Short mmCIF file of C-alpha atoms and ligand atoms in Angstrom, two decimals:
data_model
loop_
_atom_site.label_atom_id
_atom_site.label_comp_id
_atom_site.label_asym_id
_atom_site.label_seq_id
_atom_site.Cartn_x
_atom_site.Cartn_y
_atom_site.Cartn_z
CA UNK A 273 11.44 51.57 23.37
CA UNK A 274 9.72 48.24 22.72
CA UNK A 275 8.02 48.18 19.32
CA UNK A 276 5.43 45.49 18.60
CA UNK A 277 5.61 44.39 14.97
CA UNK A 278 4.70 41.14 13.34
CA UNK A 279 2.42 39.53 10.80
CA UNK A 280 -1.05 38.09 11.01
CA UNK A 281 -3.21 36.05 8.68
CA UNK A 282 -6.16 37.69 7.02
CA UNK A 283 -9.05 35.97 5.19
CA UNK A 284 -11.01 37.99 2.68
CA UNK A 285 -14.04 36.96 0.65
CA UNK A 286 -13.39 38.25 -2.88
CA UNK A 287 -16.67 37.04 -4.42
CA UNK A 288 -17.73 34.52 -7.04
CA UNK A 289 -16.00 33.55 -10.27
CA UNK A 290 -16.51 30.84 -12.89
CA UNK A 291 -13.90 28.09 -13.20
CA UNK A 292 -13.47 24.43 -14.06
CA UNK A 293 -14.17 22.03 -11.19
CA UNK A 294 -12.19 18.76 -11.42
CA UNK A 295 -14.73 17.04 -9.16
CA UNK A 296 -17.90 18.15 -11.00
CA UNK A 297 -15.94 17.83 -14.29
CA UNK A 298 -17.51 21.03 -15.65
CA UNK A 299 -17.61 24.80 -15.24
CA UNK A 300 -19.02 25.92 -11.92
CA UNK A 301 -19.44 29.02 -9.80
CA UNK A 302 -16.66 29.22 -7.22
CA UNK A 303 -16.54 31.28 -4.04
CA UNK A 304 -13.07 32.81 -3.86
CA UNK A 305 -11.40 33.63 -0.54
CA UNK A 306 -7.93 35.14 -0.31
CA UNK A 307 -5.59 34.35 2.58
CA UNK A 308 -2.86 36.92 3.09
CA UNK A 309 -0.03 37.54 5.48
CA UNK A 310 -0.35 41.15 6.67
CA UNK A 311 2.42 42.97 8.57
CA UNK A 312 1.25 44.93 11.59
CA UNK A 313 2.65 47.63 13.85
CA UNK A 314 1.08 47.61 17.30
CA UNK A 315 -1.62 45.35 15.76
CA UNK A 316 -2.56 47.99 13.17
CA UNK A 317 -2.40 46.32 9.73
CA UNK A 318 0.10 47.87 7.33
CA UNK A 319 -1.22 47.63 3.77
CA UNK A 320 -2.94 44.72 2.07
CA UNK A 321 -0.20 42.20 2.76
CA UNK A 322 1.05 39.47 0.45
CA UNK A 323 -1.38 36.78 -0.71
CA UNK A 324 -0.54 33.32 0.62
CA UNK A 325 -3.17 31.44 -1.33
CA UNK A 326 -6.62 31.66 -2.85
CA UNK A 327 -9.29 29.19 -1.76
CA UNK A 328 -11.83 28.22 -4.42
CA UNK A 329 -14.98 26.65 -3.04
CA UNK A 330 -17.08 25.01 -5.74
CA UNK A 331 -20.77 25.76 -5.23
CA UNK A 332 -21.61 22.50 -7.02
CA UNK A 333 -19.78 19.96 -4.85
CA UNK A 334 -18.48 22.07 -1.93
CA UNK A 335 -14.88 20.99 -2.45
CA UNK A 336 -12.28 23.67 -1.76
CA UNK A 337 -9.13 23.77 -3.85
CA UNK A 338 -6.22 26.14 -3.26
CA UNK A 339 -4.15 28.10 -5.74
CA UNK A 340 -1.30 30.53 -5.12
CA UNK A 341 -2.55 32.94 -7.76
CA UNK A 342 -5.83 33.30 -9.63
CA UNK A 343 -6.44 35.34 -12.79
CA UNK A 344 -10.09 36.35 -12.77
CA UNK A 345 -11.25 39.54 -14.49
CA UNK A 346 -13.45 40.38 -11.55
CA UNK A 347 -15.81 38.90 -8.96
CA UNK A 348 -19.58 38.77 -8.61
CA UNK A 349 -21.08 39.31 -5.15
CA UNK A 350 -23.84 36.80 -5.91
CA UNK A 351 -23.36 33.89 -8.30
CA UNK A 352 -25.84 34.32 -11.20
CA UNK A 353 -28.02 31.31 -11.99
CA UNK A 354 -26.43 31.01 -15.44
CA UNK A 355 -22.77 29.94 -15.40
CA UNK A 356 -22.31 31.52 -18.88
CA UNK A 357 -23.14 34.97 -17.44
CA UNK A 358 -20.72 34.45 -14.56
CA UNK A 359 -17.97 33.27 -16.94
CA UNK A 360 -18.47 36.31 -19.20
CA UNK A 361 -18.09 38.65 -16.23
CA UNK A 362 -15.29 36.94 -14.32
CA UNK A 363 -13.41 34.51 -16.56
CA UNK A 364 -14.04 35.40 -20.23
CA UNK A 365 -11.16 33.21 -21.55
CA UNK A 366 -12.50 30.11 -19.78
CA UNK A 367 -13.19 28.14 -22.99
CA UNK A 368 -9.72 28.86 -24.36
CA UNK A 369 -7.98 28.11 -21.04
CA UNK A 370 -9.73 24.76 -20.64
CA UNK A 371 -9.98 23.75 -24.32
CA UNK A 372 -7.58 20.79 -24.06
CA UNK A 373 -9.20 19.58 -20.83
CA UNK A 374 -12.70 19.76 -22.34
CA UNK A 375 -11.46 17.81 -25.38
CA UNK A 376 -10.42 15.00 -22.99
CA UNK A 377 -13.96 14.91 -21.59
CA UNK A 378 -15.34 14.47 -25.11
CA UNK A 379 -12.84 11.72 -25.86
CA UNK A 380 -13.76 10.00 -22.60
CA UNK A 381 -17.35 9.82 -23.80
CA UNK A 382 -16.20 8.56 -27.21
CA UNK A 383 -13.91 6.00 -25.51
CA UNK A 384 -10.79 7.18 -27.37
CA UNK A 385 -8.52 8.18 -24.46
CA UNK A 386 -4.96 6.81 -24.34
CA UNK A 387 -3.97 4.86 -21.19
CA UNK A 388 -1.84 7.83 -20.00
CA UNK A 389 -4.72 10.24 -20.50
CA UNK A 390 -6.96 7.95 -18.46
CA UNK A 391 -4.41 7.91 -15.63
CA UNK A 392 -4.18 11.71 -15.62
CA UNK A 393 -7.98 12.00 -15.53
CA UNK A 394 -8.19 9.50 -12.65
CA UNK A 395 -5.49 11.41 -10.73
CA UNK A 396 -7.17 14.79 -11.25
CA UNK A 397 -10.08 14.57 -8.75
CA UNK A 398 -8.00 12.69 -6.16
CA UNK A 399 -5.33 15.42 -6.20
CA UNK A 400 -8.07 18.08 -6.18
CA UNK A 401 -9.32 16.71 -2.82
CA UNK A 402 -5.95 17.28 -1.08
CA UNK A 403 -6.74 20.71 0.40
CA UNK A 404 -10.27 19.79 1.57
CA UNK A 405 -9.01 16.45 2.92
CA UNK A 406 -6.36 18.12 5.08
CA UNK A 407 -8.83 20.71 6.36
CA UNK A 408 -11.52 18.12 7.13
CA UNK A 409 -9.06 15.77 8.85
CA UNK A 410 -7.84 18.62 11.06
CA UNK A 411 -11.33 19.95 11.83
CA UNK A 412 -13.27 16.72 12.36
CA UNK A 413 -11.22 14.93 14.96
CA UNK A 414 -13.78 12.49 16.30
CA UNK A 415 -12.51 12.08 19.84
CA UNK A 416 -14.33 8.87 20.87
CA UNK A 417 -11.23 6.72 20.92
CA UNK A 418 -9.13 9.65 22.13
CA UNK A 419 -11.62 10.27 24.95
CA UNK A 420 -11.43 6.65 26.11
CA UNK A 421 -7.63 6.89 26.06
CA UNK A 422 -7.60 10.13 28.08
CA UNK A 423 -10.03 8.78 30.70
CA UNK A 424 -7.92 5.61 30.93
CA UNK A 425 -4.71 7.59 31.44
CA UNK A 426 -6.33 9.90 34.02
CA UNK A 427 -7.62 6.96 36.11
CA UNK A 428 -4.63 4.67 35.70
CA UNK A 429 -1.80 7.10 36.38
CA UNK A 430 -2.74 8.09 40.00
CA UNK A 431 -3.71 4.47 40.73
CA UNK A 432 -0.26 3.36 39.56
CA UNK A 433 1.43 6.06 41.66
CA UNK A 434 -0.68 5.00 44.68
CA UNK A 435 0.33 1.36 44.16
CA UNK A 436 3.96 2.38 43.78
CA UNK A 437 3.94 4.17 47.14
CA UNK A 438 2.08 1.37 48.92
CA UNK A 439 5.18 -0.65 49.64
CA UNK A 440 7.38 -3.24 47.86
CA UNK A 441 4.55 -5.81 47.63
CA UNK A 442 2.56 -3.63 45.24
CA UNK A 443 5.46 -2.88 42.85
CA UNK A 444 4.39 -5.54 40.34
CA UNK A 445 0.85 -4.18 40.23
CA UNK A 446 2.22 -0.63 39.92
CA UNK A 447 4.36 -1.63 36.93
CA UNK A 448 1.34 -3.18 35.17
CA UNK A 449 -0.81 -0.12 35.89
CA UNK A 450 1.92 2.22 34.60
CA UNK A 451 2.20 0.14 31.43
CA UNK A 452 -1.56 0.41 30.93
CA UNK A 453 -1.44 4.17 31.55
CA UNK A 454 1.24 4.60 28.86
CA UNK A 455 -0.88 2.43 26.53
CA UNK A 456 -3.90 4.66 27.22
CA UNK A 457 -1.88 7.75 26.23
CA UNK A 458 -0.97 6.08 22.92
CA UNK A 459 -4.63 5.15 22.36
CA UNK A 460 -5.56 8.82 22.93
CA UNK A 461 -2.95 10.07 20.44
CA UNK A 462 -3.93 7.47 17.84
CA UNK A 463 -7.61 8.32 18.41
CA UNK A 464 -7.02 12.00 17.67
CA UNK A 465 -4.95 11.19 14.60
CA UNK A 466 -7.16 8.51 13.07
CA UNK A 467 -10.48 10.05 14.11
CA UNK A 468 -9.98 13.07 11.87
CA UNK A 469 -8.57 11.04 9.00
CA UNK A 470 -11.40 8.48 9.09
CA UNK A 471 -14.02 11.25 9.27
CA UNK A 472 -12.41 12.97 6.28
CA UNK A 473 -12.37 9.69 4.31
CA UNK A 474 -16.03 9.02 5.10
CA UNK A 475 -17.08 12.53 4.09
CA UNK A 476 -15.04 12.73 0.91
CA UNK A 477 -15.42 9.19 -0.44
CA UNK A 478 -18.91 9.79 -1.97
CA UNK A 479 -17.57 12.96 -3.65
CA UNK A 480 -14.59 11.05 -5.04
CA UNK A 481 -16.82 8.22 -6.29
CA UNK A 482 -19.04 10.69 -8.12
CA UNK A 483 -16.00 12.27 -9.80
CA UNK A 484 -14.50 8.90 -10.81
CA UNK A 485 -17.74 7.21 -11.87
CA UNK A 486 -17.61 8.29 -15.56
CA UNK A 487 -14.07 6.85 -15.82
CA UNK A 488 -14.83 3.46 -14.25
CA UNK A 489 -11.15 3.00 -13.32
CA UNK A 490 -9.71 -0.51 -13.13
CA UNK A 491 -8.07 -1.61 -9.90
CA UNK A 492 -4.59 -1.49 -11.51
CA UNK A 493 -5.18 2.04 -12.76
CA UNK A 494 -6.18 3.22 -9.28
CA UNK A 495 -3.16 1.52 -7.74
CA UNK A 496 -0.78 3.21 -10.22
CA UNK A 497 -2.37 6.63 -9.70
CA UNK A 498 -2.32 6.35 -5.89
CA UNK A 499 1.35 5.23 -5.95
CA UNK A 500 2.28 8.25 -8.10
CA UNK A 501 0.34 10.69 -5.92
CA UNK A 502 1.93 9.20 -2.78
CA UNK A 503 5.36 9.83 -4.33
CA UNK A 504 4.34 13.45 -4.85
CA UNK A 505 3.60 13.61 -1.11
CA UNK A 506 -0.18 13.98 -1.25
CA UNK A 507 -1.75 13.21 2.13
CA UNK A 508 -5.04 12.17 0.54
CA UNK A 509 -3.26 9.41 -1.41
CA UNK A 510 -1.44 8.24 1.72
CA UNK A 511 -4.56 8.05 3.89
CA UNK A 512 -7.10 6.72 1.40
CA UNK A 513 -6.18 3.38 -0.16
CA UNK A 514 -6.63 2.54 -3.85
CA UNK A 515 -8.24 -0.76 -2.80
CA UNK A 516 -10.79 1.11 -0.67
CA UNK A 517 -11.79 3.37 -3.59
CA UNK A 518 -11.99 0.45 -5.99
CA UNK A 519 -14.24 -1.59 -3.66
CA UNK A 520 -16.48 1.43 -3.09
CA UNK A 521 -16.73 2.00 -6.86
CA UNK A 522 -17.63 -1.67 -7.42
CA UNK A 523 -20.30 -1.50 -4.72
CA UNK A 524 -21.58 1.72 -6.29
CA UNK A 525 -21.82 0.06 -9.73
CA UNK A 526 -23.58 -2.95 -8.21
CA UNK A 527 -26.17 -0.56 -6.73
CA UNK A 528 -26.77 0.71 -10.27
CA UNK A 529 -24.70 3.92 -10.24
CA UNK A 530 -24.06 5.18 -13.74
ZN1 ZN B 654 -17.45 20.97 -7.97
#
């Protein structure tokens, strides 16, 4: 007998909990969604499955971060207007958990951070964007360039084949057309790849600038942080350049951002 067993992914909204947002740099209400891998027998789920990760969507900035495990006391269906109420109900140890991090925020205001502490604070929001960056880049593939490439390949390929079969005299033309067709395919692939990445950069840059603004990082600091995050394999640090962030921050300051 043939038995159909396997696993499927399940997404479950757990509710709202209070947590620290590295982008907003303060406590915020987060919408928590659990992704699990659930075994099934003939497509009937067997049990609750094993959690793969928990998505935390900040209601302040909209950025989603992912964590393997979360330790909330409970979840609220609706986020109360007062974050203190939500924290009391869902994350009562929040002040204790984040005490050292909050102390850094105070020392940032007082201007007494060490250079290493500054680097870790600069790295924090960039690393926090990794999950959202990957999701946005995959979802927002702007296919303009890809579309041009596909149309090019579709027109050029049969034309090249036609030229190829039209006799020896047309071989040169056929070779050129085939070359162009191959080029068009590469343009299409590059368009799909870069379209999503550029869209993700454009969407997330203002969020990153807002998070970094209180730190006013120097160009060298950004370069060091991006190099370290690249070594750790973070896509966001590979696709966004330190130089790009620094120029955007300078432009932002020139416009009077505080
Ligand atoms: Zn936030």
